[in-house]
Coordinates of C-alpha atoms and ligand atoms in Angstrom, one line a residue:
Chain A
M1 CA -207.0 -35.0 22.3
N2 CA -204.7 -34.0 19.5
P3 CA -206.6 -32.2 16.7
I4 CA -205.1 -34.5 14.1
L5 CA -206.5 -37.5 15.9
L6 CA -209.8 -35.8 16.4
I7 CA -210.2 -35.0 12.7
A8 CA -209.0 -38.5 11.7
N9 CA -211.4 -40.0 14.1
K10 CA -214.3 -38.0 12.8
E11 CA -213.4 -38.9 9.2
I12 CA -213.4 -42.6 10.1
Q13 CA -216.7 -42.2 12.0
E14 CA -218.3 -40.5 9.1
S15 CA -217.1 -43.2 6.6
I16 CA -218.5 -45.9 8.8
R17 CA -221.8 -44.1 8.8
N18 CA -221.8 -43.6 5.1
R19 CA -221.1 -47.3 4.6
W20 CA -217.9 -46.3 2.8
V21 CA -215.8 -48.6 4.9
V22 CA -218.2 -51.6 4.5
A23 CA -218.6 -51.0 0.8
L24 CA -214.9 -50.7 0.2
T25 CA -214.0 -53.8 2.2
C26 CA -216.6 -55.9 0.5
L27 CA -215.6 -54.6 -2.9
L28 CA -211.9 -55.5 -2.3
A29 CA -212.7 -58.8 -0.7
I30 CA -215.0 -59.9 -3.6
F31 CA -212.6 -58.8 -6.3
A32 CA -209.7 -60.5 -4.4
L33 CA -211.6 -63.8 -3.9
T34 CA -212.8 -63.9 -7.5
L35 CA -209.3 -63.2 -8.9
A36 CA -207.7 -65.6 -6.4
F37 CA -209.9 -68.5 -7.6
L38 CA -209.8 -67.6 -11.3
G39 CA -206.0 -67.2 -11.1
A40 CA -205.5 -70.3 -8.9
A41 CA -207.2 -72.6 -11.3
P42 CA -204.3 -73.3 -13.6
T43 CA -201.7 -73.6 -10.9
G44 CA -202.2 -77.4 -10.8
L45 CA -200.5 -77.5 -14.2
V46 CA -197.6 -75.2 -13.5
K47 CA -197.4 -76.4 -9.9
A48 CA -197.0 -72.9 -8.7
S49 CA -197.7 -71.5 -5.3
A50 CA -201.4 -70.4 -5.4
L51 CA -200.7 -67.5 -3.1
A52 CA -197.9 -66.2 -5.3
V53 CA -200.2 -66.3 -8.3
T54 CA -202.8 -64.5 -6.3
V55 CA -200.2 -61.8 -5.5
V56 CA -199.7 -61.3 -9.3
S57 CA -203.4 -61.1 -10.1
L58 CA -204.3 -59.0 -7.1
S59 CA -201.5 -56.5 -7.7
S60 CA -202.7 -56.1 -11.3
L61 CA -206.1 -55.2 -10.0
S62 CA -204.7 -52.9 -7.3
I63 CA -202.9 -50.8 -9.8
F64 CA -206.3 -49.7 -11.2
L65 CA -208.4 -49.9 -8.1
L66 CA -206.4 -48.4 -5.3
P67 CA -205.5 -45.2 -7.1
L68 CA -209.2 -44.7 -7.9
I69 CA -210.3 -45.4 -4.4
G70 CA -207.6 -43.1 -3.0
L71 CA -208.6 -40.3 -5.3
L72 CA -212.3 -40.8 -4.6
L73 CA -211.7 -40.6 -0.8
A74 CA -209.6 -37.5 -1.1
Y75 CA -210.7 -35.3 -3.9
D76 CA -213.6 -34.0 -1.9
A77 CA -211.7 -33.4 1.3
V78 CA -211.1 -29.6 1.0
V79 CA -213.2 -28.4 -1.9
G80 CA -216.2 -30.4 -0.8
E81 CA -216.1 -29.2 2.8
A82 CA -215.5 -25.6 1.5
E83 CA -218.6 -25.9 -0.7
R84 CA -220.8 -27.4 2.0
G85 CA -219.7 -24.7 4.4
T86 CA -218.1 -26.9 7.1
L87 CA -214.6 -25.9 6.3
A88 CA -214.9 -22.3 7.3
L89 CA -216.2 -23.4 10.7
L90 CA -213.4 -25.9 11.2
L91 CA -210.7 -23.4 10.3
A92 CA -212.1 -21.0 12.9
Y93 CA -211.2 -23.5 15.5
P94 CA -207.7 -23.7 17.1
V95 CA -206.5 -26.1 14.4
A96 CA -203.7 -25.3 12.1
R97 CA -204.3 -26.0 8.4
W98 CA -201.6 -28.6 8.2
Q99 CA -203.3 -30.5 11.0
V100 CA -206.5 -30.6 9.0
I101 CA -204.7 -32.2 6.1
L102 CA -202.8 -34.6 8.2
G103 CA -205.9 -35.5 10.2
K104 CA -207.9 -36.2 7.1
F105 CA -204.9 -38.2 5.7
A106 CA -204.7 -40.3 8.8
G107 CA -208.4 -41.0 8.6
H108 CA -208.5 -41.8 4.9
V109 CA -205.5 -44.0 5.0
S110 CA -206.9 -45.9 8.0
I111 CA -210.1 -46.6 6.0
L112 CA -208.1 -47.6 3.0
A113 CA -205.7 -49.8 5.0
F114 CA -208.6 -51.5 6.9
A115 CA -210.4 -52.3 3.6
T116 CA -207.3 -53.5 1.9
V117 CA -205.9 -55.6 4.8
V118 CA -209.3 -57.2 5.6
G119 CA -210.4 -57.5 1.9
Y120 CA -207.2 -58.9 0.5
G121 CA -206.3 -60.6 3.7
T122 CA -209.5 -62.7 3.6
A123 CA -208.7 -63.8 0.1
G124 CA -205.2 -64.7 1.0
L125 CA -206.3 -66.7 4.0
V126 CA -208.9 -68.6 2.0
V127 CA -206.4 -69.3 -0.8
S128 CA -203.7 -70.6 1.6
I129 CA -206.2 -72.7 3.5
V130 CA -207.6 -74.3 0.3
S131 CA -204.2 -74.8 -1.4
H132 CA -202.3 -75.7 1.8
S133 CA -199.4 -73.4 0.7
D134 CA -198.0 -70.5 2.7
A135 CA -194.6 -70.1 1.2
A136 CA -195.6 -66.9 -0.5
W137 CA -196.9 -65.1 2.6
P138 CA -194.1 -62.5 2.7
S139 CA -194.8 -61.5 -0.9
F140 CA -198.5 -61.4 -0.1
A141 CA -197.8 -59.2 2.9
L142 CA -195.6 -56.9 0.8
M143 CA -198.4 -56.7 -1.7
I144 CA -200.9 -55.6 0.9
G145 CA -198.5 -53.2 2.4
S146 CA -197.5 -51.6 -0.9
S147 CA -201.2 -51.5 -2.0
V148 CA -201.9 -49.4 1.1
L149 CA -198.9 -47.2 0.2
L150 CA -200.2 -46.9 -3.4
G151 CA -203.6 -45.9 -2.1
A152 CA -202.0 -43.4 0.3
A153 CA -200.0 -41.8 -2.5
F154 CA -203.2 -41.2 -4.4
V155 CA -205.0 -39.9 -1.3
A156 CA -202.2 -37.4 -1.1
I157 CA -202.4 -36.5 -4.8
G158 CA -206.2 -36.2 -4.3
Y159 CA -205.6 -33.5 -1.6
V160 CA -203.5 -31.5 -4.0
I161 CA -206.5 -31.7 -6.5
S162 CA -208.9 -30.8 -3.8
V163 CA -207.0 -27.8 -2.7
L164 CA -206.6 -26.5 -6.2
A165 CA -210.1 -27.2 -7.5
G166 CA -212.5 -24.3 -7.6
D167 CA -215.6 -26.5 -7.1
R168 CA -216.4 -30.2 -6.5
G169 CA -217.3 -30.8 -10.1
A170 CA -213.9 -29.6 -11.2
G171 CA -212.2 -31.6 -8.5
G172 CA -214.0 -34.8 -9.6
G173 CA -213.1 -34.2 -13.2
L174 CA -209.5 -33.5 -12.3
A175 CA -209.3 -36.7 -10.1
I176 CA -210.6 -38.9 -13.0
G177 CA -208.0 -37.2 -15.3
V178 CA -205.2 -37.8 -12.9
W179 CA -206.3 -41.4 -12.5
L180 CA -206.3 -42.0 -16.2
L181 CA -202.9 -40.3 -16.5
F182 CA -201.2 -42.5 -14.0
V183 CA -202.8 -45.9 -14.7
L184 CA -203.2 -45.6 -18.5
I185 CA -201.8 -42.6 -20.3
F186 CA -198.4 -42.6 -18.7
D187 CA -197.6 -46.2 -19.7
M188 CA -199.0 -45.7 -23.2
M189 CA -196.8 -42.6 -23.6
L190 CA -193.8 -44.4 -22.4
L191 CA -194.5 -47.3 -24.7
G192 CA -195.0 -44.8 -27.6
V193 CA -191.7 -43.2 -26.9
L194 CA -190.0 -46.6 -26.8
V195 CA -191.5 -47.7 -30.1
A196 CA -190.6 -44.4 -31.7
D197 CA -187.1 -44.6 -30.4
Q198 CA -186.6 -48.2 -31.4
G199 CA -183.8 -48.7 -28.9
R200 CA -181.5 -46.1 -30.3
M201 CA -181.2 -43.7 -27.4
I202 CA -183.3 -45.0 -24.6
T203 CA -181.8 -47.8 -22.5
A204 CA -183.6 -50.1 -20.2
G205 CA -182.1 -48.2 -17.2
M206 CA -183.7 -45.0 -18.4
V207 CA -187.0 -46.8 -18.7
N208 CA -186.7 -48.0 -15.1
W209 CA -186.0 -44.6 -13.9
A210 CA -188.9 -43.2 -15.9
L211 CA -191.2 -45.8 -14.3
L212 CA -190.4 -44.3 -10.9
L213 CA -192.1 -41.1 -12.0
N214 CA -195.4 -43.0 -11.7
P215 CA -196.3 -44.4 -8.3
A216 CA -198.4 -47.1 -10.0
D217 CA -195.4 -48.3 -12.0
A218 CA -193.2 -48.3 -8.9
Y219 CA -195.9 -50.5 -7.3
R220 CA -195.8 -52.7 -10.4
L221 CA -192.0 -53.1 -10.2
L222 CA -192.2 -53.9 -6.6
N223 CA -194.9 -56.6 -6.8
L224 CA -194.4 -58.2 -10.2
A225 CA -190.7 -58.1 -10.4
G226 CA -189.5 -57.4 -6.9
T227 CA -189.5 -60.8 -5.3
S228 CA -188.3 -64.0 -6.7
D229 CA -191.2 -66.3 -5.8
V230 CA -193.6 -64.0 -7.7
R231 CA -191.3 -63.0 -10.6
M232 CA -191.5 -66.2 -12.5
F233 CA -195.3 -66.1 -12.8
S234 CA -195.6 -62.5 -13.6
G235 CA -194.1 -62.6 -17.0
M236 CA -191.7 -60.1 -15.7
S237 CA -188.7 -62.2 -15.3
G238 CA -187.1 -60.6 -18.3
L239 CA -187.7 -57.2 -16.9
A240 CA -186.6 -58.3 -13.5
Q241 CA -183.1 -58.9 -14.7
Q242 CA -182.8 -55.3 -15.6
V243 CA -184.5 -53.9 -12.5
H244 CA -181.8 -52.5 -10.5
F245 CA -184.0 -51.2 -7.7
G246 CA -184.4 -53.4 -4.6
V247 CA -187.5 -53.7 -2.5
T248 CA -186.4 -51.1 -0.1
S249 CA -185.6 -48.4 -2.6
L250 CA -188.9 -49.1 -4.4
L251 CA -190.7 -48.7 -1.1
F252 CA -188.8 -45.5 -0.5
V253 CA -189.9 -44.2 -3.9
M254 CA -193.5 -45.0 -3.1
A255 CA -193.1 -43.3 0.3
L256 CA -191.8 -40.2 -1.5
W257 CA -194.9 -40.4 -3.6
V258 CA -196.9 -40.0 -0.4
V259 CA -194.7 -37.3 1.3
V260 CA -194.2 -35.0 -1.7
P261 CA -197.9 -34.6 -2.7
L262 CA -198.9 -34.4 0.9
S263 CA -196.5 -31.6 1.6
T264 CA -197.6 -29.9 -1.6
A265 CA -201.2 -30.1 -0.5
V266 CA -200.3 -28.7 2.9
A267 CA -198.4 -25.8 1.4
L268 CA -201.1 -25.0 -1.1
F269 CA -203.8 -25.2 1.6
A270 CA -202.0 -22.8 3.8
R271 CA -202.5 -20.2 1.0
R272 CA -206.0 -21.0 0.0
E273 CA -208.9 -18.7 0.9
I274 CA -212.2 -20.1 2.0
Chain B
M1 CA -209.0 1.4 29.7
S2 CA -210.5 -1.6 28.0
L3 CA -208.6 -3.6 25.5
A4 CA -209.3 -3.7 21.8
T5 CA -210.4 -7.3 20.9
I6 CA -210.7 -6.5 17.2
E7 CA -208.7 -3.9 15.3
L8 CA -209.0 -3.3 11.6
A9 CA -207.0 -0.6 9.9
G10 CA -207.4 0.4 6.3
V11 CA -208.5 -3.0 5.4
A12 CA -209.4 -3.8 1.8
K13 CA -210.2 -7.1 0.1
R14 CA -210.4 -7.6 -3.6
F15 CA -211.5 -10.7 -5.5
G16 CA -209.8 -10.1 -8.8
A17 CA -211.3 -6.9 -10.1
Q18 CA -214.2 -7.1 -7.7
V19 CA -213.7 -4.9 -4.6
A20 CA -215.5 -6.6 -1.7
V21 CA -214.4 -4.1 1.0
Q22 CA -212.1 -1.2 1.2
G23 CA -210.7 1.4 3.6
I24 CA -212.3 -0.2 6.6
D25 CA -211.2 0.9 10.0
L26 CA -213.0 -0.8 12.8
S27 CA -212.3 -1.5 16.5
L28 CA -214.2 -3.4 19.1
Q29 CA -213.5 -3.1 22.8
E30 CA -213.8 -5.7 25.4
G31 CA -217.4 -6.2 26.3
G32 CA -218.6 -4.1 23.4
C33 CA -221.2 -5.2 20.9
V34 CA -221.2 -4.0 17.3
G35 CA -224.0 -4.6 14.8
L36 CA -222.8 -4.9 11.2
V37 CA -225.5 -3.8 8.8
G38 CA -225.5 -3.3 5.0
H39 CA -227.2 -4.4 1.8
N40 CA -226.7 -7.9 0.3
G41 CA -223.2 -8.1 -1.0
A42 CA -222.1 -5.1 1.1
G43 CA -219.1 -7.0 2.5
K44 CA -220.2 -8.0 5.9
S45 CA -219.4 -11.7 5.6
T46 CA -216.1 -10.7 3.9
L47 CA -215.1 -8.6 6.9
I48 CA -215.9 -11.4 9.4
K49 CA -213.9 -13.9 7.3
L50 CA -211.0 -11.5 7.3
M51 CA -211.1 -11.4 11.1
L52 CA -210.9 -15.2 11.1
G53 CA -208.1 -15.4 8.7
L54 CA -210.2 -17.4 6.2
L55 CA -209.4 -14.6 3.8
R56 CA -206.3 -12.5 3.5
P57 CA -206.6 -8.8 3.3
S58 CA -205.5 -7.2 0.0
A59 CA -204.4 -4.1 2.0
G60 CA -204.4 -3.0 5.7
T61 CA -204.0 -4.9 8.9
V62 CA -206.3 -7.1 10.9
R63 CA -205.7 -7.9 14.6
V64 CA -208.0 -10.1 16.6
L65 CA -207.1 -10.7 20.2
G66 CA -203.8 -9.1 19.4
E67 CA -202.8 -11.6 16.6
D68 CA -202.8 -11.5 12.9
P69 CA -205.5 -14.1 12.1
T70 CA -203.6 -15.4 9.1
G71 CA -200.4 -16.0 11.1
G72 CA -199.3 -19.1 12.9
A73 CA -199.7 -17.6 16.3
S74 CA -203.4 -17.1 15.7
V75 CA -204.1 -20.8 16.1
R76 CA -203.8 -20.5 19.8
A77 CA -205.8 -17.3 19.8
R78 CA -208.7 -19.0 18.1
R79 CA -209.4 -20.9 21.3
E80 CA -211.0 -17.7 22.5
I81 CA -212.9 -16.9 19.4
G82 CA -216.4 -18.1 18.7
Y83 CA -217.7 -18.0 15.1
L84 CA -221.1 -18.6 13.6
P85 CA -220.9 -18.6 9.8
D86 CA -223.8 -17.5 7.7
N87 CA -225.7 -20.6 6.5
V88 CA -224.0 -22.7 9.1
A89 CA -223.5 -26.3 7.9
F90 CA -222.6 -29.5 9.8
H91 CA -221.8 -33.0 8.8
P92 CA -225.2 -34.4 8.3
S93 CA -224.5 -38.0 9.4
M94 CA -223.3 -37.0 12.9
T95 CA -225.8 -36.4 15.7
G96 CA -226.1 -33.1 17.5
A97 CA -224.4 -34.5 20.5
E98 CA -221.5 -35.9 18.4
T99 CA -221.2 -32.6 16.6
I100 CA -220.9 -30.4 19.6
G101 CA -218.7 -33.1 21.3
F102 CA -216.3 -32.9 18.3
Y103 CA -216.1 -29.1 18.4
A104 CA -215.8 -29.1 22.2
R105 CA -212.8 -31.4 22.0
L106 CA -211.2 -29.2 19.3
K107 CA -211.5 -26.3 21.8
R108 CA -210.1 -28.5 24.5
E109 CA -213.4 -28.5 26.4
A110 CA -215.0 -31.3 28.2
P111 CA -217.9 -32.9 26.2
A112 CA -220.1 -32.2 29.2
R113 CA -219.8 -28.5 28.4
G114 CA -221.1 -29.2 24.9
R115 CA -224.1 -31.0 26.4
A116 CA -224.8 -28.1 28.7
L117 CA -224.8 -25.7 25.7
L118 CA -227.1 -28.0 23.8
Q119 CA -229.5 -27.7 26.7
Q120 CA -229.1 -24.0 26.8
V121 CA -230.2 -23.6 23.2
G122 CA -233.0 -26.1 23.6
L123 CA -231.6 -28.9 21.6
D124 CA -231.2 -31.5 24.4
E125 CA -234.1 -33.6 23.1
A126 CA -232.8 -33.5 19.5
A127 CA -229.2 -34.2 20.6
R128 CA -229.3 -37.8 19.6
R129 CA -230.7 -37.2 16.2
R130 CA -228.6 -36.7 13.1
V131 CA -227.9 -33.1 12.2
G132 CA -229.1 -33.9 8.7
T133 CA -232.7 -34.2 10.0
Y134 CA -232.5 -30.8 11.8
S135 CA -234.7 -27.9 10.7
K136 CA -233.0 -24.6 9.7
G137 CA -233.6 -23.0 13.1
M138 CA -232.3 -26.1 14.9
R139 CA -229.1 -25.9 12.8
Q140 CA -228.8 -22.3 13.6
R141 CA -229.2 -23.0 17.3
L142 CA -226.6 -25.7 17.1
G143 CA -224.4 -23.2 15.3
F144 CA -224.9 -20.7 18.1
A145 CA -224.1 -23.4 20.7
Q146 CA -220.8 -24.3 19.1
A147 CA -219.8 -20.6 18.9
L148 CA -220.2 -20.4 22.7
L149 CA -217.7 -23.2 23.4
G150 CA -214.6 -22.3 25.2
H151 CA -215.7 -19.1 26.9
P152 CA -214.8 -17.0 23.9
R153 CA -213.5 -13.4 24.3
A154 CA -214.6 -12.5 20.8
L155 CA -217.9 -13.7 19.2
L156 CA -218.2 -13.2 15.5
L157 CA -221.7 -14.0 14.4
D158 CA -222.8 -13.8 10.8
E159 CA -226.5 -13.2 10.6
P160 CA -227.1 -15.3 13.8
T161 CA -230.8 -14.7 14.1
T162 CA -231.9 -15.9 10.7
G163 CA -234.3 -18.8 11.1
L164 CA -234.7 -18.4 14.9
D165 CA -238.2 -18.3 16.4
P166 CA -239.1 -15.1 18.3
E167 CA -238.9 -16.8 21.7
F168 CA -235.4 -18.1 21.1
R169 CA -234.4 -14.8 19.5
L170 CA -235.0 -13.2 22.8
R171 CA -233.1 -15.9 24.6
F172 CA -230.3 -15.4 22.1
F173 CA -230.0 -11.8 22.9
G174 CA -230.2 -12.6 26.6
I175 CA -227.3 -15.0 26.3
L176 CA -225.3 -12.4 24.4
A177 CA -226.0 -9.8 27.2
D178 CA -224.7 -12.3 29.8
M179 CA -221.6 -13.0 27.7
R180 CA -220.9 -9.3 27.3
R181 CA -221.2 -8.7 31.0
A182 CA -218.5 -11.4 31.4
G183 CA -216.3 -9.3 29.0
T184 CA -216.9 -11.0 25.7
S185 CA -216.9 -8.7 22.7
V186 CA -219.6 -9.4 20.1
L187 CA -219.8 -8.6 16.5
L188 CA -222.9 -9.6 14.7
S189 CA -224.3 -8.9 11.3
S190 CA -228.0 -8.7 10.7
H191 CA -230.6 -7.5 8.3
A192 CA -233.3 -7.3 11.0
L193 CA -232.4 -3.9 12.2
A194 CA -235.3 -3.6 14.7
E195 CA -233.8 -6.5 16.8
L196 CA -230.4 -4.7 17.0
E197 CA -232.0 -1.8 18.9
G198 CA -231.2 -2.3 22.6
A199 CA -229.0 -5.4 21.8
V200 CA -226.0 -3.6 20.4
D201 CA -224.2 -0.5 21.6
R202 CA -222.9 0.4 18.2
I203 CA -223.9 0.1 14.6
V204 CA -221.5 0.0 11.7
V205 CA -223.1 0.6 8.3
I206 CA -221.3 -1.0 5.3
D207 CA -222.3 0.2 1.9
H208 CA -220.6 -1.2 -1.2
G209 CA -217.6 -2.3 0.8
R210 CA -217.1 1.0 2.5
K211 CA -217.9 2.1 6.0
L212 CA -220.7 4.6 5.8
A213 CA -221.5 5.2 9.4
D214 CA -220.2 4.0 12.8
G215 CA -221.7 5.0 16.1
D216 CA -224.3 4.3 18.8
I217 CA -227.9 4.4 17.7
A218 CA -228.7 7.8 19.2
T219 CA -225.7 9.3 17.3
L220 CA -226.8 7.7 14.1
R221 CA -230.4 9.0 14.6
A222 CA -229.0 12.5 15.0
E223 CA -226.7 12.1 12.0
A224 CA -229.6 10.8 9.9
G225 CA -231.4 14.1 10.7
L226 CA -234.6 12.3 11.6
V227 CA -236.6 14.2 14.1
P228 CA -239.1 12.4 16.4
R229 CA -242.7 13.2 16.2
L230 CA -245.2 13.6 19.1
R231 CA -248.7 12.3 18.6
A232 CA -251.4 13.5 21.0
S233 CA -254.9 12.2 21.2
L234 CA -257.3 14.6 22.9
A235 CA -260.9 13.9 24.0
N236 CA -261.8 17.4 23.1
G237 CA -260.0 20.7 22.4
Q238 CA -257.3 21.8 20.0
L239 CA -253.6 22.0 20.1
P240 CA -252.5 25.2 18.4
G241 CA -249.4 24.8 16.2
W242 CA -249.9 21.0 15.9
Q243 CA -251.1 19.3 12.8
Q244 CA -254.4 17.5 13.0
V245 CA -254.0 14.1 11.4
A246 CA -257.4 12.6 12.5
P247 CA -260.3 13.8 14.6
G248 CA -258.8 14.5 18.0
V249 CA -255.3 13.3 17.0
F250 CA -252.5 15.9 16.6
E251 CA -248.9 15.5 15.6
T252 CA -245.9 17.7 15.6
S253 CA -242.2 17.3 14.9
C254 CA -240.0 17.7 18.0
P255 CA -236.2 17.5 18.2
E256 CA -235.0 15.0 20.8
P257 CA -233.8 17.6 23.4
D258 CA -237.1 19.5 23.4
I259 CA -239.4 16.5 24.0
L260 CA -239.8 17.1 27.7
A261 CA -240.6 20.7 27.3
F262 CA -243.2 19.9 24.7
L263 CA -244.8 17.4 27.0
K264 CA -244.9 19.8 29.9
A265 CA -246.5 22.4 27.7
L266 CA -249.4 20.1 26.9
P267 CA -252.8 21.0 28.4
D268 CA -253.9 19.0 31.4
K269 CA -256.6 17.2 29.6
A270 CA -254.4 15.6 27.0
G271 CA -255.6 12.0 26.7
S272 CA -252.4 10.3 25.6
V273 CA -249.2 11.2 23.9
E274 CA -246.9 8.9 21.9
I275 CA -243.4 9.7 21.0
L276 CA -242.7 8.4 17.5
R277 CA -239.0 7.8 17.1
P278 CA -237.6 6.8 13.7
A279 CA -237.1 3.1 13.6
L280 CA -233.6 1.9 12.8
D281 CA -234.7 0.8 9.4
E282 CA -235.5 4.5 8.6
V283 CA -232.3 5.7 10.2
Y284 CA -230.5 3.2 8.0
A285 CA -232.4 4.3 4.8
A286 CA -231.7 8.0 5.7
I287 CA -228.0 7.3 6.2
L288 CA -227.8 5.6 2.8
Q289 CA -229.4 8.7 1.3
G290 CA -226.9 11.0 2.9
P291 CA -227.3 13.8 5.4
Q292 CA -230.5 15.8 5.2
Q293 CA -232.3 17.8 7.8
N294 CA -235.7 17.4 9.4
R295 CA -237.0 14.6 7.3
G296 CA -240.5 13.4 8.0
L297 CA -241.1 10.0 9.4
G298 CA -242.5 7.1 7.3
P299 CA -245.1 4.6 8.4
S300 CA -242.5 2.3 10.0
C301 CA -241.5 4.6 12.7
A302 CA -241.6 3.0 16.2
A303 CA -243.7 4.4 18.9
R304 CA -241.4 3.5 21.7
F305 CA -242.9 5.6 24.5
R306 CA -246.5 6.3 25.2
V307 CA -247.2 9.0 27.7
T308 CA -250.5 9.2 29.4
A309 CA -251.9 12.0 31.4
P310 CA -253.0 11.4 35.0
A311 CA -256.0 9.2 35.0
G312 CA -257.8 10.8 38.0
P313 CA -257.4 13.6 40.5
G314 CA -256.0 11.2 43.1
E315 CA -252.9 10.3 41.1
S316 CA -249.7 12.0 41.4
P317 CA -249.2 14.9 39.0
G318 CA -246.8 14.5 36.1
L319 CA -246.5 12.1 33.3
R320 CA -246.3 8.4 33.6
C321 CA -244.2 6.7 31.0
R322 CA -244.2 3.1 30.0
E323 CA -242.1 1.7 27.4
L324 CA -243.7 -0.3 24.7
H325 CA -241.6 -3.1 23.5
L326 CA -242.1 -3.6 19.8
Ligands
ATP401 N1 -214.9 -15.7 -2.9 C1 -215.4 -14.7 -3.6 N2 -215.0 -14.4 -4.9 C2 -215.5 -13.4 -5.5 N3 -216.2 -12.4 -5.0 C3 -216.6 -12.6 -3.7 C4 -216.2 -13.7 -2.9 N4 -216.8 -13.6 -1.7 C5 -217.5 -12.4 -1.7 N5 -217.4 -11.8 -2.9 C6 -218.0 -10.6 -3.3 O1 -217.8 -9.6 -2.3 C7 -218.9 -8.8 -2.1 C8 -219.2 -8.9 -0.6 O2 -219.7 -10.1 -0.3 P1 -220.2 -10.5 1.2 O3 -220.5 -12.0 1.2 O4 -219.2 -10.0 2.2 O5 -221.5 -9.7 1.4 P2 -222.5 -9.6 2.6 O6 -222.5 -8.2 3.1 O7 -222.2 -10.6 3.6 O8 -223.9 -9.9 1.9 P3 -225.2 -10.7 2.5 O9 -226.0 -9.7 3.3 O10 -225.9 -11.1 1.3 O11 -224.7 -11.8 3.3 C9 -220.0 -9.3 -3.0 O12 -220.0 -8.5 -4.1 C10 -219.5 -10.7 -3.3 O13 -220.0 -11.0 -4.6
MG402 MG1 -223.1 -12.3 4.3

């Protein structure tokens, strides 16, 4: 078998043993169901698609949760195995280092995708059965797909951290720092700049481009402003008028946020001593 | 002419200001077996990691099976390299069988070969248990089993015998001998020098990152300047020129080439004679102290041969030798 598949397979097998897969899937399903029913309650008044509302609430959750899960899955991948002593043995086998990273990536993303599709999918199914509405399924599918992509981006970023970190503790700290940066600090800083600028130099277009520098914001644009049936409930209809990126280009940007960190991790890992 | 499986020339490795090894030249021929010895922190593990491409040399060149281990072409070559790291570790949630199966597939071997190796190292009963529950010696056995996967042409074993019970230790050296007969080169580091005797054909002494000595054990003994001693126990009588160490027990120093002459010169009624050769530990200590002539032997010297005089008139004249395995 191909070494990439072997390593991915072993990673999945281990996560099943460690109950990571079960825990993640349950966590996402519980969050999704809770949010779906909390969020769906007022739809009677507005007469909105329950599923579309669920997309809005779930993607707000995903922006925090999936980067965290991605980083937690990934930050240990290199530094942890190096510290435990299993990496030296693995690299003595006829496996190229890029294959190790890609194998782990395939494994981790499979775990993440499984948990997201099953966890969110269950919630979506329940909501659409209860509310007899299925008009928003494409948006919901896009939300699940882009959530996996968001998680994958942070898995890739996690590998960069893992390759750079000297020990597991430093890796963990760095991962939390990066998480805070992308889900909190980045937006706050952008807001701060906007407030300070007071609309003198910075245009909405520049803000849009700046948002692409953060995969979590690209995800936000995609899910809260990207499709018409969701836009009107997300409070983003104002923003949406100015968003000049289509779904495809936003997906492309998110894909770049997977590919660039992943190649960086591969390049750095090739130089790392064990 | 046999091929060099491992070739190190002028290799140095620095970690920042810390010099781990320097100026190391080393070559290992097909079927050869080198024992790497040296104090803690001497640089043994560093050398092995350099041979695997886990570390990059700060200077010099490393070639293993003809390839630079840090280069892209070495990935293929690693199919024929077996490695046992010091403090070998495995994923604790996988069973022994799954672990060896995983590594077997990485080396493109059938999982059946993995099971056979587990059996060979006596882990067949524990194969279905999680590696996390294994004892230290069991982990070490599993580590040895995985190193044998893929019929390696080079075996790099970092302190392979730590934690092994005496019975399996013998089996371990037996397996190594079989592998060597099939042409595998073996490099192993060890702190238990006594076990290297008879198992390796060369010893390389590393001291503070430098190669201090390199040769077969007899050469090292000679270089260390340690002279064997003869100890004779007599029922009665004296041995002129010998030193009496106890009633009826006499000792004398005797250079290796003169041993037979000394034995022949003994009186007929000599009860028994032991040849006390310096143990490898002493040779090692002497090498570390630098060259010095005719040193005395300490208490750890090994009596490897005991010579007894003819027991009765009916027996054939001459000396019977039996080797004592210590
Ligand atoms: N990654 C590293 N960073 C800094 N120094 C290192 C590193 N690895 C090894 N060293 C240093 O290099 C020297 C040689 O270490 P090495 O592990 O090769 O010793 P060793 O001969 O295997 O010792 P032991 O018998 O204890 O296993 C030591 O001084 C060690 O501190
Ligand atoms: Mg060592």
